[in-house]
């Protein structure tokens, strides 16, 4: 069965860069689309972006200038980088598999990892 | 961006109750609407995609309806494991989520 597991530092300082990893088992990241979503107390759920063909990416315009998603096919992992972190970026970050059909939807999610930004 | 407004924001219900949650879009999104369930500490779960299609493995007590701007998620007979927060999501344009509806035990 397919499983996704996010991991990261838990705590980052304001203005620093956040780096998160999503390890995927039971499916090849080369054969599907994959996305990142976050959940914060202030803004609720927010779509961050997705990656496809292990290299192409589409981002939420509101975050595009600070976000990079990329894949390591040798490890079957996705990564998320967010630059210039602020308190507003404190959130639980989820990775998820994206189904691309007539409608697009996230059919499998990880449990998420909490990231807190400190001053 | 398209705004999704869910109502109510929270509700209290008993096991066996019929529960309906509404999601209203700020403009037409045809049927590009999904529903998710989130329980603390668990992976979010897809319930409904394309407004009315039941995701594989999801119990048939969950159903979705709607098109255009008005959508509903109905739980026909609430079970103990259904107490959670439910979110709608549109994938018509820049993807957005509703603010959530928390279903609590009465």
Tab-separated table of C-alpha atoms in Angstrom:
chain	number	residue	atom	x	y	z
A	1	UNK	CA	0.000	0.000	0.000
A	2	UNK	CA	1.158	3.506	-0.736
A	3	UNK	CA	2.469	5.528	2.192
A	4	UNK	CA	3.803	9.060	2.435
A	5	UNK	CA	5.942	10.301	5.320
A	6	UNK	CA	6.946	13.921	5.789
A	7	UNK	CA	10.024	14.902	7.766
A	8	UNK	CA	11.705	18.156	8.634
A	9	UNK	CA	13.328	20.322	11.313
A	10	UNK	CA	10.199	21.170	13.322
A	11	UNK	CA	11.555	24.604	14.209
A	12	UNK	CA	13.091	27.213	11.930
A	13	UNK	CA	14.123	30.796	12.570
A	14	UNK	CA	12.531	33.762	10.904
A	15	UNK	CA	14.158	34.638	7.545
A	16	UNK	CA	15.698	31.155	7.192
A	17	UNK	CA	14.899	28.539	4.548
A	18	UNK	CA	12.680	25.570	5.350
A	19	UNK	CA	13.561	22.205	3.819
A	20	UNK	CA	11.119	19.298	4.060
A	21	UNK	CA	11.242	15.788	2.651
A	22	UNK	CA	8.400	13.452	1.754
A	23	UNK	CA	9.367	9.806	1.489
A	24	UNK	CA	7.058	7.747	-0.712
A	25	UNK	CA	6.730	3.973	-0.478
A	26	UNK	CA	4.540	1.680	-2.550
A	27	UNK	CA	4.497	3.930	-5.627
A	28	UNK	CA	7.114	5.483	-7.863
A	29	UNK	CA	7.298	9.263	-7.758
A	30	UNK	CA	8.168	9.105	-11.463
A	31	UNK	CA	4.780	7.680	-12.347
A	32	UNK	CA	2.468	10.143	-10.588
A	33	UNK	CA	2.008	13.793	-9.739
A	34	UNK	CA	2.762	14.893	-6.153
A	35	UNK	CA	1.878	17.969	-4.192
A	36	UNK	CA	2.387	19.917	-0.997
A	37	UNK	CA	-0.347	21.495	1.106
A	38	UNK	CA	-0.143	23.285	4.443
A	39	UNK	CA	-2.568	23.957	7.270
A	40	UNK	CA	-2.131	26.968	9.517
A	41	UNK	CA	-4.384	28.394	12.232
A	42	UNK	CA	-4.686	31.706	10.429
A	43	UNK	CA	-5.192	30.656	6.801
A	44	UNK	CA	-6.600	27.140	7.054
A	45	UNK	CA	-5.599	24.760	4.260
A	46	UNK	CA	-3.457	26.224	1.502
A	47	UNK	CA	-2.227	24.496	-1.636
A	48	UNK	CA	1.524	25.117	-2.118
A	49	UNK	CA	2.310	23.424	-5.412
A	50	UNK	CA	2.844	20.157	-7.241
A	51	UNK	CA	5.516	18.366	-9.229
A	52	UNK	CA	5.165	16.164	-12.292
A	53	UNK	CA	7.411	14.094	-14.509
A	54	UNK	CA	9.909	14.282	-11.633
A	55	UNK	CA	10.888	17.789	-12.644
A	56	UNK	CA	8.140	20.077	-13.844
A	57	UNK	CA	6.346	22.071	-11.158
A	58	UNK	CA	3.372	24.375	-10.720
A	59	UNK	CA	3.057	26.671	-7.724
A	60	UNK	CA	0.409	28.690	-5.965
A	61	UNK	CA	0.995	32.244	-7.277
A	62	UNK	CA	0.849	33.588	-3.727
A	63	UNK	CA	3.918	31.505	-2.773
A	64	UNK	CA	5.664	31.076	-6.113
A	65	UNK	CA	8.489	33.526	-5.420
A	66	UNK	CA	9.611	31.647	-2.283
A	67	UNK	CA	8.859	27.973	-2.990
A	68	UNK	CA	10.663	25.180	-4.823
A	69	UNK	CA	9.492	21.581	-5.169
A	70	UNK	CA	11.791	18.941	-6.567
A	71	UNK	CA	12.187	15.174	-6.651
A	72	UNK	CA	14.963	12.690	-5.962
A	73	UNK	CA	13.988	9.632	-7.991
A	74	UNK	CA	16.899	7.581	-6.623
A	75	UNK	CA	15.443	7.889	-3.113
A	76	UNK	CA	11.784	8.109	-4.216
A	77	UNK	CA	11.468	11.358	-2.279
A	78	UNK	CA	9.938	14.771	-2.844
A	79	UNK	CA	11.363	17.903	-1.337
A	80	UNK	CA	9.942	21.307	-0.512
A	81	UNK	CA	11.953	24.452	0.078
A	82	UNK	CA	10.434	27.660	1.365
A	83	UNK	CA	12.668	30.724	1.510
A	84	UNK	CA	12.462	33.699	3.873
A	85	UNK	CA	10.248	32.015	6.442
A	86	UNK	CA	8.073	34.196	8.692
A	87	UNK	CA	5.639	33.498	11.520
A	88	UNK	CA	2.861	33.320	8.911
A	89	UNK	CA	4.510	30.171	7.530
A	90	UNK	CA	4.003	28.288	10.798
A	91	UNK	CA	1.852	25.336	9.777
A	92	UNK	CA	1.477	21.612	9.404
A	93	UNK	CA	2.919	20.681	6.015
A	94	UNK	CA	1.454	17.742	4.104
A	95	UNK	CA	2.605	15.921	0.997
A	96	UNK	CA	0.021	14.123	-1.112
A	97	UNK	CA	-0.397	12.174	-4.331
A	98	UNK	CA	-2.292	14.041	-7.024
A	99	UNK	CA	-4.664	12.278	-9.381
A	100	UNK	CA	-4.827	13.971	-12.762
A	101	UNK	CA	-7.998	13.187	-14.661
A	102	UNK	CA	-11.071	15.166	-15.745
A	103	UNK	CA	-10.944	16.505	-12.196
A	104	UNK	CA	-7.791	16.809	-10.153
A	105	UNK	CA	-7.651	15.701	-6.537
A	106	UNK	CA	-5.295	14.521	-3.799
A	107	UNK	CA	-6.137	10.865	-3.173
A	108	UNK	CA	-3.457	9.935	-0.619
A	109	UNK	CA	-1.840	12.138	2.026
A	110	UNK	CA	0.872	11.890	4.623
A	111	UNK	CA	0.166	12.676	8.268
A	112	UNK	CA	1.967	15.978	8.026
A	113	UNK	CA	4.839	17.588	9.883
A	114	UNK	CA	4.528	20.645	12.102
A	115	UNK	CA	6.850	23.539	11.357
A	116	UNK	CA	7.089	26.423	13.786
A	117	UNK	CA	8.863	29.660	12.908
A	118	UNK	CA	10.598	31.390	15.788
A	119	UNK	CA	11.904	34.930	15.956
B	1	UNK	CA	-8.828	33.570	-6.309
B	2	UNK	CA	-12.073	31.669	-5.968
B	3	UNK	CA	-13.380	31.731	-2.398
B	4	UNK	CA	-15.112	28.714	-0.898
B	5	UNK	CA	-17.442	29.356	2.017
B	6	UNK	CA	-18.504	26.396	4.114
B	7	UNK	CA	-21.485	26.344	6.431
B	8	UNK	CA	-21.854	25.760	9.190
B	9	UNK	CA	-18.370	26.311	10.629
B	10	UNK	CA	-19.155	23.726	13.273
B	11	UNK	CA	-22.008	21.511	14.300
B	12	UNK	CA	-22.906	19.123	17.087
B	13	UNK	CA	-24.621	15.886	16.171
B	14	UNK	CA	-25.376	12.459	17.556
B	15	UNK	CA	-24.478	9.042	16.233
B	16	UNK	CA	-27.070	8.103	13.642
B	17	UNK	CA	-27.910	11.688	12.678
B	18	UNK	CA	-28.039	12.863	9.090
B	19	UNK	CA	-25.550	15.677	8.581
B	20	UNK	CA	-25.254	18.041	5.624
B	21	UNK	CA	-22.397	20.481	5.042
B	22	UNK	CA	-22.600	23.193	2.398
B	23	UNK	CA	-19.782	24.657	0.312
B	24	UNK	CA	-20.478	27.752	-1.791
B	25	UNK	CA	-18.031	29.029	-4.416
B	26	UNK	CA	-17.616	32.718	-5.267
B	27	UNK	CA	-17.993	31.859	-8.964
B	28	UNK	CA	-18.886	28.794	-10.976
B	29	UNK	CA	-16.434	25.924	-10.646
B	30	UNK	CA	-18.544	23.440	-12.609
B	31	UNK	CA	-17.883	20.150	-10.763
B	32	UNK	CA	-14.226	20.768	-9.878
B	33	UNK	CA	-14.952	20.224	-6.189
B	34	UNK	CA	-13.499	17.705	-3.744
B	35	UNK	CA	-14.213	16.887	-0.105
B	36	UNK	CA	-11.680	15.797	2.510
B	37	UNK	CA	-11.873	14.620	6.116
B	38	UNK	CA	-9.160	15.582	8.598
B	39	UNK	CA	-8.779	14.076	12.035
B	40	UNK	CA	-5.986	15.276	14.309
B	41	UNK	CA	-2.882	13.152	14.040
B	42	UNK	CA	-4.151	11.243	11.013
B	43	UNK	CA	-3.506	11.628	7.333
B	44	UNK	CA	-6.262	13.624	5.613
B	45	UNK	CA	-8.663	11.430	3.703
B	46	UNK	CA	-10.295	12.046	0.327
B	47	UNK	CA	-14.029	11.366	0.510
B	48	UNK	CA	-15.572	12.764	-2.665
B	49	UNK	CA	-14.049	13.997	-5.930
B	50	UNK	CA	-15.634	15.716	-8.911
B	51	UNK	CA	-18.472	16.894	-6.664
B	52	UNK	CA	-20.261	13.541	-6.442
B	53	UNK	CA	-17.876	10.619	-7.054
B	54	UNK	CA	-17.248	8.468	-4.001
B	55	UNK	CA	-13.573	7.654	-3.483
B	56	UNK	CA	-12.792	3.946	-3.390
B	57	UNK	CA	-12.971	2.538	0.136
B	58	UNK	CA	-15.102	5.383	1.528
B	59	UNK	CA	-18.376	4.213	3.111
B	60	UNK	CA	-21.536	4.796	1.095
B	61	UNK	CA	-23.059	6.900	3.895
B	62	UNK	CA	-20.966	9.758	2.468
B	63	UNK	CA	-22.376	11.471	-0.609
B	64	UNK	CA	-21.748	14.674	-2.516
B	65	UNK	CA	-23.930	16.778	-4.780
B	66	UNK	CA	-23.840	20.016	-6.660
B	67	UNK	CA	-22.410	21.924	-9.583
B	68	UNK	CA	-21.669	25.523	-10.427
B	69	UNK	CA	-21.461	27.367	-7.123
B	70	UNK	CA	-23.406	25.266	-4.609
B	71	UNK	CA	-22.299	21.924	-3.237
B	72	UNK	CA	-23.192	19.649	-0.347
B	73	UNK	CA	-21.572	16.810	1.532
B	74	UNK	CA	-24.035	14.547	3.349
B	75	UNK	CA	-23.380	11.862	5.922
B	76	UNK	CA	-26.563	9.797	5.982
B	77	UNK	CA	-26.072	8.244	9.430
B	78	UNK	CA	-23.203	9.646	11.484
B	79	UNK	CA	-20.823	7.078	12.951
B	80	UNK	CA	-18.384	7.580	15.860
B	81	UNK	CA	-15.424	7.578	13.477
B	82	UNK	CA	-16.951	10.452	11.454
B	83	UNK	CA	-16.321	13.107	14.091
B	84	UNK	CA	-13.740	15.224	12.312
B	85	UNK	CA	-13.280	18.416	10.324
B	86	UNK	CA	-14.419	18.436	6.702
B	87	UNK	CA	-13.025	20.638	3.936
B	88	UNK	CA	-14.056	21.334	0.380
B	89	UNK	CA	-11.457	22.132	-2.283
B	90	UNK	CA	-11.839	23.575	-5.781
B	91	UNK	CA	-9.441	22.728	-8.585
B	92	UNK	CA	-11.058	24.904	-11.284
B	93	UNK	CA	-8.474	27.659	-11.066
B	94	UNK	CA	-5.760	28.425	-8.495
B	95	UNK	CA	-6.701	25.752	-6.021
B	96	UNK	CA	-8.320	26.826	-2.776
B	97	UNK	CA	-9.992	25.177	0.202
B	98	UNK	CA	-12.978	26.074	2.321
B	99	UNK	CA	-12.401	27.109	5.929
B	100	UNK	CA	-13.618	23.773	7.285
B	101	UNK	CA	-16.618	22.395	9.174
B	102	UNK	CA	-15.963	20.729	12.498
B	103	UNK	CA	-18.381	17.921	13.342
B	104	UNK	CA	-18.515	17.351	17.087
B	105	UNK	CA	-20.270	14.874	19.326
B	106	UNK	CA	-23.517	16.144	20.830
